Amino acid sequence: MKSRWHTLHPATMFFLLTLAVVFLSWICDIYGLKVTLSQTGEDIRVQSLLSPEGVRWWLKNVITNFTGFAPLGMVVIAMFGVGIALHSGFIEACIRIVIGERKNTRKIIILVIVLGLLSNAIGDGGYIILLPIAAILFQWVGLHPVAGIVIAYVSVACGYSANIILSTMDPLLAHTTQEAALIQTGYQGNTEPLCNYFFMSASTIIITAIVYGISQRYLFPALGEYSGNMGNEKHRSLSRKERRGVIFAIVTACIYVGIILWFALSPYGILRGVNGGLMHSPLIAGILFLLSFGAAITGMVYGFVSGRYHSDNNVAEGFTRPIQLLGEYFVIAFFAAQMFSCFEYSHLDKCLIIMSANIFSSFDFSPLFALITFIIFTAFINLIMVSATSKWALLSFIFIPIFYQKGIAPDMVQCAFRIGDSSTNAITPFLFYMPLALTYMRQYDKRITYIFLLKYTWRYSLAILGGWTVLFVVWYLLGLPIGV
């Protein structure tokens, strides 16, 4: 008999997880579970969601829990631009020009993987933008579109720390590392944003090979052939007006990028930060909106030049199309938002992590074995607390001084943390963008639930965790520099 867990709707799953959080918070509150923060000495106690204060909190915040759900606004804003580009036919036209009738599936798979790994340069945009485009690309070359979503999702999630360019996460983690190292140990060595650059750049090659190999061996055979099709558009060459539309749209995109770069790099520099840099600047903070706005402009230019659009009504229809597709996402996101908010309010995540860290720190391991164990420990902790910055803010003040006593520099500890922190992102139900991935996948197969997603992704997480750890061990034994 088929398990009911395989058929649970994602919204139902998040509802049941919320009930589990409520029950656990009540039990832990009864027993007075509390922990102490290393950096401040502050006591954190589990708060019951069944107490009068907890019930009042939930009733007061049930709406803001949903409207304040971190990915919600970003998803809607990003999908406005992507929606126009898709609805106008611009993305499809670009695919027809670049790929045409060629079925070079190997290059398409590698392209999606690499784009997923590089996407952390723009924060979480890869989850929102790359997943639906990957599905279209895969379907175009005769591959299962769900496979495109899974591969893009795994590449973005499990490779979140790996990149050949500076990502938005690098300065945030480096700042916490620097603060913890200075306060706890007095260390003033290399804790800059590029302190893990060499290792993370090399990691992109390993992760690309792992994702590609598992996809070919397990994912594609498991999914089988897709019964849907692209219709007759795939076999139709572009008309003269459509080609002219693509040219005008690309020229518009180049002008738009030039304007953005001028505002970011010129002496005028309104997109730079107050200190003149780009790390904490309006450009980085608004990069997702700028990308969405650029996609909308190029899509509109293509639509009007190609004859697809005739008035602003067509543009409005393009804006509303993705919102209609995301109707199911709003339902899933509502229940997911309640679960995440209840978990945060109860302090269960912080208490469990700090208690586990204290137990781990009581063991006396050799330096290398301690680093390997720390990677595995972080990978397990990541299953209940996904935010890298929040997790590192707790763990850095505990583990940096412990490893420093073993002669291990803080930048090496941060590197080990990032391996464990990224590897299990794709399999945890607590990842903010997991509901969005399920929504994209359910457009092609309504049977897909979290259990199906887990079935497709667990091999990737374990293989990436293992392969990445082996690379780290080799790097450590050879004494290679991990960063600039």
Short mmCIF file of C-alpha atoms in Angstrom, two decimals:
data_model
loop_
_atom_site.label_atom_id
_atom_site.label_comp_id
_atom_site.label_asym_id
_atom_site.label_seq_id
_atom_site.Cartn_x
_atom_site.Cartn_y
_atom_site.Cartn_z
CA MET A 1 0.00 0.00 0.00
CA LYS A 2 1.34 3.40 -0.98
CA SER A 3 2.28 5.60 1.97
CA ARG A 4 0.05 8.61 2.54
CA TRP A 5 3.18 10.70 3.04
CA HIS A 6 3.85 10.28 -0.67
CA THR A 7 0.53 11.93 -1.53
CA LEU A 8 0.43 14.74 1.04
CA HIS A 9 0.09 18.16 -0.52
CA PRO A 10 3.03 20.43 0.43
CA ALA A 11 0.64 22.80 2.24
CA THR A 12 -0.58 19.88 4.38
CA MET A 13 2.99 18.89 5.15
CA PHE A 14 3.83 22.39 6.41
CA PHE A 15 0.65 22.44 8.48
CA LEU A 16 1.65 19.17 10.16
CA LEU A 17 5.18 20.48 10.72
CA THR A 18 3.70 23.55 12.38
CA LEU A 19 1.70 21.32 14.74
CA ALA A 20 4.91 19.42 15.53
CA VAL A 21 6.72 22.68 16.35
CA VAL A 22 3.83 23.75 18.60
CA PHE A 23 3.88 20.43 20.45
CA LEU A 24 7.68 20.42 20.88
CA SER A 25 7.69 24.00 22.12
CA TRP A 26 5.06 23.08 24.73
CA ILE A 27 7.04 20.04 25.95
CA CYS A 28 10.37 21.90 26.06
CA ASP A 29 8.78 24.83 27.88
CA ILE A 30 7.39 22.49 30.54
CA TYR A 31 10.90 21.19 31.22
CA GLY A 32 12.40 24.69 31.11
CA LEU A 33 14.84 24.05 28.28
CA LYS A 34 17.27 26.96 27.89
CA VAL A 35 20.79 27.68 26.59
CA THR A 36 23.34 30.47 26.97
CA LEU A 37 24.81 32.47 24.08
CA SER A 38 28.60 32.41 24.11
CA GLN A 39 29.02 35.91 22.70
CA THR A 40 26.68 37.76 25.08
CA GLY A 41 26.02 35.42 28.01
CA GLU A 42 22.30 35.83 27.36
CA ASP A 43 19.97 32.97 28.31
CA ILE A 44 17.58 31.76 25.62
CA ARG A 45 14.60 29.70 26.75
CA VAL A 46 12.11 27.81 24.62
CA GLN A 47 8.80 29.67 24.40
CA SER A 48 5.63 27.60 24.28
CA LEU A 49 3.24 28.34 21.45
CA LEU A 50 0.40 26.92 23.57
CA SER A 51 0.93 29.40 26.39
CA PRO A 52 -1.37 32.47 26.59
CA GLU A 53 1.52 34.62 25.30
CA GLY A 54 2.17 32.22 22.44
CA VAL A 55 -1.48 32.11 21.36
CA ARG A 56 -1.74 35.90 21.52
CA TRP A 57 1.48 36.22 19.49
CA TRP A 58 0.18 33.93 16.76
CA LEU A 59 -3.21 35.63 16.48
CA LYS A 60 -1.55 39.03 16.26
CA ASN A 61 1.03 37.93 13.68
CA VAL A 62 -0.68 35.30 11.52
CA ILE A 63 -1.10 37.82 8.66
CA THR A 64 2.31 39.45 8.99
CA ASN A 65 3.91 36.01 9.21
CA PHE A 66 2.64 35.46 5.67
CA THR A 67 3.21 38.92 4.21
CA GLY A 68 6.65 39.09 5.84
CA PHE A 69 7.72 35.66 4.53
CA ALA A 70 11.19 36.39 3.16
CA PRO A 71 10.91 34.85 -0.35
CA LEU A 72 7.34 36.01 -1.04
CA GLY A 73 8.03 39.56 -2.20
CA MET A 74 11.17 38.55 -4.09
CA VAL A 75 9.32 35.78 -5.91
CA VAL A 76 6.50 38.10 -7.01
CA ILE A 77 8.84 40.90 -8.12
CA ALA A 78 11.15 38.56 -9.99
CA MET A 79 8.28 36.75 -11.68
CA PHE A 80 6.89 40.03 -13.03
CA GLY A 81 9.97 40.43 -15.22
CA VAL A 82 10.36 36.76 -16.05
CA GLY A 83 6.63 36.62 -16.85
CA ILE A 84 6.91 39.38 -19.46
CA ALA A 85 9.98 37.76 -21.01
CA LEU A 86 8.16 34.42 -21.23
CA HIS A 87 4.74 35.75 -22.26
CA SER A 88 6.15 37.96 -25.02
CA GLY A 89 8.03 34.99 -26.46
CA PHE A 90 11.47 36.57 -26.00
CA ILE A 91 12.99 33.69 -24.02
CA GLU A 92 11.55 31.15 -26.43
CA ALA A 93 12.93 33.11 -29.40
CA CYS A 94 16.38 33.20 -27.84
CA ILE A 95 16.27 29.44 -27.29
CA ARG A 96 15.20 28.86 -30.89
CA ILE A 97 18.12 30.95 -32.14
CA VAL A 98 20.79 29.51 -29.87
CA ILE A 99 19.68 25.85 -29.74
CA GLY A 100 17.36 25.37 -32.70
CA GLU A 101 17.04 21.72 -33.66
CA ARG A 102 20.35 20.73 -32.05
CA LYS A 103 19.94 18.33 -29.15
CA ASN A 104 23.23 18.83 -27.35
CA THR A 105 21.80 17.74 -24.03
CA ARG A 106 25.22 17.47 -22.35
CA LYS A 107 25.97 21.16 -22.84
CA ILE A 108 22.50 22.17 -21.64
CA ILE A 109 22.85 20.13 -18.44
CA ILE A 110 26.30 21.55 -17.69
CA LEU A 111 25.10 25.07 -18.49
CA VAL A 112 22.25 24.80 -15.98
CA ILE A 113 24.58 23.40 -13.31
CA VAL A 114 27.16 26.15 -13.79
CA LEU A 115 24.51 28.89 -13.81
CA GLY A 116 23.12 27.44 -10.59
CA LEU A 117 26.53 27.54 -8.94
CA LEU A 118 27.20 31.10 -10.14
CA SER A 119 23.76 32.37 -9.14
CA ASN A 120 24.75 32.99 -5.51
CA ALA A 121 26.50 36.10 -6.83
CA ILE A 122 23.02 37.67 -6.93
CA GLY A 123 21.80 36.16 -3.68
CA ASP A 124 18.71 33.94 -3.92
CA GLY A 125 17.80 34.93 -7.47
CA GLY A 126 18.80 31.54 -8.83
CA TYR A 127 15.90 29.81 -7.09
CA ILE A 128 13.38 32.21 -8.61
CA ILE A 129 14.71 32.82 -12.11
CA LEU A 130 16.78 29.79 -13.10
CA LEU A 131 14.38 26.99 -12.14
CA PRO A 132 11.57 27.79 -14.63
CA ILE A 133 14.05 28.61 -17.40
CA ALA A 134 15.88 25.33 -16.79
CA ALA A 135 12.59 23.47 -17.21
CA ILE A 136 12.00 25.16 -20.57
CA LEU A 137 15.55 24.45 -21.76
CA PHE A 138 15.33 20.78 -20.83
CA GLN A 139 11.95 20.35 -22.43
CA TRP A 140 13.22 22.03 -25.59
CA VAL A 141 16.05 19.52 -26.06
CA GLY A 142 13.85 16.54 -25.24
CA LEU A 143 14.71 16.11 -21.56
CA HIS A 144 12.22 15.94 -18.70
CA PRO A 145 11.47 19.51 -17.47
CA VAL A 146 11.25 18.31 -13.85
CA ALA A 147 14.85 17.12 -14.25
CA GLY A 148 15.80 20.66 -15.24
CA ILE A 149 14.16 22.03 -12.09
CA VAL A 150 15.77 19.40 -9.86
CA ILE A 151 19.25 19.96 -11.31
CA ALA A 152 18.93 23.75 -11.09
CA TYR A 153 17.55 23.50 -7.55
CA VAL A 154 20.35 21.21 -6.38
CA SER A 155 23.02 23.34 -8.05
CA VAL A 156 21.76 26.54 -6.45
CA ALA A 157 21.08 25.00 -3.03
CA CYS A 158 23.95 22.56 -2.50
CA GLY A 159 26.49 24.73 -4.26
CA TYR A 160 25.47 27.91 -2.48
CA SER A 161 29.01 28.59 -1.19
CA ALA A 162 30.92 27.55 -4.31
CA ASN A 163 31.66 30.24 -6.88
CA ILE A 164 34.46 31.62 -9.03
CA ILE A 165 33.37 35.17 -8.23
CA LEU A 166 32.60 36.93 -4.97
CA SER A 167 29.08 36.11 -3.76
CA THR A 168 26.76 38.06 -1.49
CA MET A 169 27.40 35.51 1.28
CA ASP A 170 31.19 35.98 1.41
CA PRO A 171 31.32 39.37 3.15
CA LEU A 172 28.50 38.48 5.55
CA LEU A 173 30.18 35.32 6.82
CA ALA A 174 33.61 36.96 6.84
CA HIS A 175 32.33 39.80 9.04
CA THR A 176 30.98 37.33 11.61
CA THR A 177 34.21 35.30 11.46
CA GLN A 178 36.30 38.42 12.00
CA GLU A 179 34.17 39.51 14.95
CA ALA A 180 34.19 36.07 16.61
CA ALA A 181 37.92 35.58 16.03
CA LEU A 182 38.84 39.01 17.43
CA ILE A 183 36.58 38.83 20.48
CA GLN A 184 37.15 35.18 21.41
CA THR A 185 40.83 34.72 20.47
CA GLY A 186 42.32 38.09 19.56
CA TYR A 187 43.16 36.69 16.12
CA GLN A 188 43.79 39.39 13.50
CA GLY A 189 44.80 37.26 10.52
CA ASN A 190 43.02 36.77 7.20
CA THR A 191 39.26 36.88 7.69
CA GLU A 192 38.43 38.99 4.63
CA PRO A 193 35.59 38.15 2.17
CA LEU A 194 38.06 36.36 -0.15
CA CYS A 195 39.61 34.22 2.61
CA ASN A 196 37.99 31.05 1.12
CA TYR A 197 38.19 32.08 -2.54
CA PHE A 198 40.72 29.53 -3.89
CA PHE A 199 39.00 26.55 -2.32
CA MET A 200 35.48 27.64 -3.26
CA SER A 201 36.55 28.29 -6.85
CA ALA A 202 37.99 24.77 -7.15
CA SER A 203 34.82 23.40 -5.54
CA THR A 204 32.73 24.48 -8.53
CA ILE A 205 34.49 21.88 -10.72
CA ILE A 206 33.91 19.06 -8.22
CA ILE A 207 30.24 19.93 -7.66
CA THR A 208 29.58 20.29 -11.40
CA ALA A 209 31.01 16.82 -12.02
CA ILE A 210 29.03 15.28 -9.12
CA VAL A 211 25.69 16.81 -10.15
CA TYR A 212 26.19 15.86 -13.80
CA GLY A 213 27.19 12.28 -12.96
CA ILE A 214 24.27 11.63 -10.59
CA SER A 215 21.81 13.21 -13.03
CA GLN A 216 22.90 10.89 -15.83
CA ARG A 217 23.00 7.76 -13.70
CA TYR A 218 19.94 8.17 -11.46
CA LEU A 219 17.73 11.21 -12.18
CA PHE A 220 16.96 10.80 -15.88
CA PRO A 221 16.27 7.03 -15.65
CA ALA A 222 14.05 7.63 -12.60
CA LEU A 223 11.95 10.32 -14.29
CA GLY A 224 11.71 8.62 -17.66
CA GLU A 225 10.38 10.38 -20.73
CA TYR A 226 8.11 13.40 -20.50
CA SER A 227 4.77 12.96 -22.25
CA GLY A 228 4.25 16.70 -22.84
CA ASN A 229 5.68 18.61 -25.76
CA MET A 230 6.58 22.11 -26.92
CA GLY A 231 3.97 22.13 -29.64
CA ASN A 232 4.73 23.14 -33.21
CA GLU A 233 6.72 26.25 -32.19
CA LYS A 234 9.86 24.18 -31.72
CA HIS A 235 10.02 23.32 -35.41
CA ARG A 236 9.15 26.78 -36.73
CA SER A 237 11.95 29.13 -37.70
CA LEU A 238 11.81 32.74 -36.56
CA SER A 239 10.05 35.19 -38.83
CA ARG A 240 11.71 38.42 -39.96
CA LYS A 241 9.77 40.45 -37.39
CA GLU A 242 10.72 38.05 -34.62
CA ARG A 243 14.41 38.23 -35.52
CA ARG A 244 14.20 42.00 -35.59
CA GLY A 245 12.48 41.86 -32.19
CA VAL A 246 15.34 39.78 -30.77
CA ILE A 247 17.92 42.25 -32.10
CA PHE A 248 16.08 45.26 -30.67
CA ALA A 249 15.59 43.47 -27.33
CA ILE A 250 19.28 42.53 -27.06
CA VAL A 251 20.35 46.09 -27.93
CA THR A 252 17.94 47.36 -25.26
CA ALA A 253 19.39 44.91 -22.73
CA CYS A 254 22.94 46.07 -23.52
CA ILE A 255 21.94 49.72 -23.08
CA TYR A 256 20.21 48.88 -19.81
CA VAL A 257 23.25 47.01 -18.48
CA GLY A 258 25.46 49.91 -19.56
CA ILE A 259 23.31 52.38 -17.63
CA ILE A 260 23.40 50.20 -14.51
CA LEU A 261 27.18 49.85 -14.74
CA TRP A 262 27.57 53.60 -15.25
CA PHE A 263 25.48 54.34 -12.16
CA ALA A 264 27.51 51.75 -10.23
CA LEU A 265 31.05 52.52 -11.41
CA SER A 266 31.08 56.15 -12.56
CA PRO A 267 31.95 59.11 -10.30
CA TYR A 268 28.19 59.77 -10.07
CA GLY A 269 27.78 56.29 -8.58
CA ILE A 270 24.31 56.44 -7.00
CA LEU A 271 24.26 52.62 -6.90
CA ARG A 272 27.40 52.42 -4.77
CA GLY A 273 27.40 52.24 -0.99
CA VAL A 274 28.07 55.18 1.30
CA ASN A 275 31.73 54.11 1.55
CA GLY A 276 32.07 53.97 -2.24
CA GLY A 277 32.10 50.15 -2.37
CA LEU A 278 29.68 47.67 -3.91
CA MET A 279 29.42 45.07 -1.14
CA HIS A 280 26.79 46.89 0.94
CA SER A 281 25.31 49.02 -1.80
CA PRO A 282 21.93 49.71 -3.40
CA LEU A 283 23.15 47.70 -6.40
CA ILE A 284 23.52 44.51 -4.36
CA ALA A 285 20.40 45.17 -2.28
CA GLY A 286 18.26 45.77 -5.38
CA ILE A 287 19.93 43.36 -7.81
CA LEU A 288 16.88 41.09 -8.05
CA PHE A 289 14.56 43.99 -8.88
CA LEU A 290 17.07 45.37 -11.41
CA LEU A 291 17.24 41.98 -13.12
CA SER A 292 13.46 41.67 -13.14
CA PHE A 293 13.03 45.20 -14.48
CA GLY A 294 15.60 44.52 -17.20
CA ALA A 295 13.85 41.29 -18.20
CA ALA A 296 10.51 43.13 -18.35
CA ILE A 297 11.93 45.91 -20.57
CA THR A 298 13.60 43.52 -23.01
CA GLY A 299 10.47 41.36 -23.09
CA MET A 300 8.26 44.37 -23.86
CA VAL A 301 10.61 45.58 -26.60
CA TYR A 302 10.56 42.16 -28.21
CA GLY A 303 6.79 41.92 -27.85
CA PHE A 304 6.05 45.23 -29.58
CA VAL A 305 8.71 44.92 -32.30
CA SER A 306 7.77 41.32 -33.15
CA GLY A 307 4.06 42.14 -33.27
CA ARG A 308 3.16 39.94 -30.29
CA TYR A 309 2.12 43.01 -28.28
CA HIS A 310 -0.17 45.75 -29.57
CA SER A 311 -1.14 47.68 -26.45
CA ASP A 312 -0.56 48.02 -22.74
CA ASN A 313 -3.30 45.40 -22.21
CA ASN A 314 -0.93 42.78 -23.60
CA VAL A 315 1.79 43.93 -21.22
CA ALA A 316 -0.61 43.74 -18.27
CA GLU A 317 -1.55 40.21 -19.31
CA GLY A 318 2.14 39.32 -19.31
CA PHE A 319 2.47 40.65 -15.76
CA THR A 320 -0.52 38.68 -14.50
CA ARG A 321 0.29 35.35 -16.17
CA PRO A 322 3.00 34.24 -13.69
CA ILE A 323 0.88 35.35 -10.73
CA GLN A 324 -1.84 32.97 -11.91
CA LEU A 325 0.75 30.20 -12.10
CA LEU A 326 1.94 31.05 -8.59
CA GLY A 327 -1.54 30.70 -7.07
CA GLU A 328 -0.60 27.31 -5.64
CA TYR A 329 2.66 28.78 -4.34
CA PHE A 330 0.74 31.33 -2.26
CA VAL A 331 -1.20 28.52 -0.59
CA ILE A 332 1.97 26.56 0.17
CA ALA A 333 3.81 29.72 1.24
CA PHE A 334 1.09 30.66 3.75
CA PHE A 335 1.48 27.42 5.70
CA ALA A 336 5.25 27.43 5.27
CA ALA A 337 5.43 30.99 6.62
CA GLN A 338 3.49 30.01 9.73
CA MET A 339 5.80 27.06 10.35
CA PHE A 340 8.98 29.14 9.93
CA SER A 341 7.64 31.93 12.15
CA CYS A 342 6.50 29.54 14.88
CA PHE A 343 9.86 27.80 14.82
CA GLU A 344 11.67 31.12 15.18
CA TYR A 345 9.37 32.41 17.93
CA SER A 346 9.77 29.23 19.99
CA HIS A 347 13.61 29.44 19.91
CA LEU A 348 13.69 25.69 19.33
CA ASP A 349 16.24 26.08 16.54
CA LYS A 350 18.70 28.11 18.61
CA CYS A 351 18.37 25.85 21.65
CA LEU A 352 18.86 22.65 19.67
CA ILE A 353 21.87 24.05 17.81
CA ILE A 354 23.66 25.45 20.85
CA MET A 355 23.00 22.29 22.89
CA SER A 356 24.35 20.13 20.07
CA ALA A 357 27.37 22.41 19.64
CA ASN A 358 28.16 22.23 23.34
CA ILE A 359 28.02 18.42 23.25
CA PHE A 360 30.23 18.34 20.16
CA SER A 361 32.80 20.71 21.70
CA SER A 362 33.20 18.42 24.72
CA PHE A 363 34.98 15.79 22.60
CA ASP A 364 38.74 15.98 22.05
CA PHE A 365 39.51 15.19 18.40
CA SER A 366 42.65 15.59 16.34
CA PRO A 367 42.58 18.78 14.18
CA LEU A 368 41.75 17.10 10.86
CA PHE A 369 39.22 14.66 12.33
CA ALA A 370 37.65 17.55 14.26
CA LEU A 371 37.22 19.53 11.03
CA ILE A 372 35.66 16.54 9.24
CA THR A 373 33.31 15.95 12.17
CA PHE A 374 32.44 19.65 12.21
CA ILE A 375 31.47 19.50 8.52
CA ILE A 376 29.14 16.55 9.17
CA PHE A 377 27.77 18.23 12.31
CA THR A 378 26.99 21.42 10.37
CA ALA A 379 25.31 19.39 7.61
CA PHE A 380 22.93 17.85 10.18
CA ILE A 381 22.29 21.17 11.93
CA ASN A 382 21.48 22.69 8.55
CA LEU A 383 18.44 20.42 8.32
CA ILE A 384 16.65 22.46 11.02
CA MET A 385 18.25 25.92 10.64
CA VAL A 386 19.05 26.79 7.04
CA SER A 387 20.06 30.45 7.29
CA ALA A 388 23.85 30.43 6.96
CA THR A 389 24.31 33.86 8.55
CA SER A 390 22.10 33.10 11.56
CA LYS A 391 23.67 29.69 12.07
CA TRP A 392 27.23 30.99 11.77
CA ALA A 393 26.44 33.83 14.19
CA LEU A 394 25.74 31.14 16.79
CA LEU A 395 28.39 28.56 15.91
CA SER A 396 31.34 30.85 15.19
CA PHE A 397 31.60 32.08 18.78
CA ILE A 398 31.63 28.45 20.00
CA PHE A 399 33.87 26.71 17.47
CA ILE A 400 36.40 29.34 16.39
CA PRO A 401 38.08 29.44 19.85
CA ILE A 402 37.93 25.62 20.12
CA PHE A 403 39.67 25.11 16.78
CA TYR A 404 42.06 28.00 17.43
CA GLN A 405 43.38 26.09 20.45
CA LYS A 406 44.09 23.19 18.08
CA GLY A 407 46.09 25.50 15.80
CA ILE A 408 43.39 25.88 13.13
CA ALA A 409 42.82 29.40 11.78
CA PRO A 410 39.30 30.91 11.72
CA ASP A 411 39.22 31.08 7.91
CA MET A 412 39.73 27.29 7.77
CA VAL A 413 36.88 26.78 10.26
CA GLN A 414 34.63 29.03 8.16
CA CYS A 415 35.53 27.01 5.07
CA ALA A 416 34.56 23.76 6.80
CA PHE A 417 31.31 25.34 7.98
CA ARG A 418 30.36 26.40 4.46
CA ILE A 419 30.74 22.85 3.13
CA GLY A 420 28.32 21.40 5.66
CA ASP A 421 26.03 24.41 5.48
CA SER A 422 25.48 24.10 1.72
CA SER A 423 25.49 20.34 1.12
CA THR A 424 22.13 19.52 2.74
CA ASN A 425 20.17 22.58 1.60
CA ALA A 426 18.33 20.63 -1.08
CA ILE A 427 16.87 18.00 1.27
CA THR A 428 15.65 20.04 4.22
CA PRO A 429 11.97 21.07 4.38
CA PHE A 430 13.08 24.23 6.20
CA LEU A 431 14.67 25.84 3.13
CA PHE A 432 12.73 29.02 2.33
CA TYR A 433 12.65 28.30 -1.41
CA MET A 434 11.65 24.66 -1.22
CA PRO A 435 7.92 25.57 -1.57
CA LEU A 436 8.75 27.49 -4.74
CA ALA A 437 10.67 24.53 -6.19
CA LEU A 438 7.68 22.28 -5.48
CA THR A 439 5.36 24.78 -7.15
CA TYR A 440 7.47 24.83 -10.31
CA MET A 441 7.66 21.04 -10.38
CA ARG A 442 3.92 20.59 -9.82
CA GLN A 443 3.23 22.54 -13.03
CA TYR A 444 4.51 19.45 -14.84
CA ASP A 445 3.43 16.72 -12.43
CA LYS A 446 0.73 17.28 -9.79
CA ARG A 447 1.80 14.15 -7.93
CA ILE A 448 5.04 15.75 -6.78
CA THR A 449 5.34 16.40 -3.06
CA TYR A 450 8.24 16.93 -0.67
CA ILE A 451 8.76 13.15 -0.48
CA PHE A 452 9.19 12.99 -4.25
CA LEU A 453 11.60 15.94 -4.15
CA LEU A 454 13.56 14.23 -1.38
CA LYS A 455 13.69 11.05 -3.44
CA TYR A 456 15.25 12.98 -6.32
CA THR A 457 17.71 15.07 -4.28
CA TRP A 458 19.12 12.98 -1.40
CA ARG A 459 21.81 11.38 -3.56
CA TYR A 460 23.03 14.80 -4.64
CA SER A 461 23.34 16.03 -1.06
CA LEU A 462 25.21 12.97 0.17
CA ALA A 463 27.52 12.84 -2.84
CA ILE A 464 28.30 16.57 -2.69
CA LEU A 465 28.91 16.36 1.06
CA GLY A 466 31.26 13.41 0.57
CA GLY A 467 33.07 14.73 -2.49
CA TRP A 468 33.43 18.23 -1.09
CA THR A 469 34.78 16.86 2.21
CA VAL A 470 37.35 14.73 0.38
CA LEU A 471 38.50 17.83 -1.55
CA PHE A 472 38.78 19.71 1.75
CA VAL A 473 40.87 16.91 3.33
CA VAL A 474 43.22 16.80 0.33
CA TRP A 475 43.51 20.59 0.38
CA TYR A 476 44.27 20.53 4.11
CA LEU A 477 46.89 17.75 3.87
CA LEU A 478 48.66 19.47 0.98
CA GLY A 479 48.73 22.72 2.93
CA LEU A 480 47.33 24.73 0.04
CA PRO A 481 46.09 28.28 0.71
CA ILE A 482 42.29 28.38 0.84
CA GLY A 483 41.92 32.05 -0.03
CA VAL A 484 43.44 35.41 -0.82
#
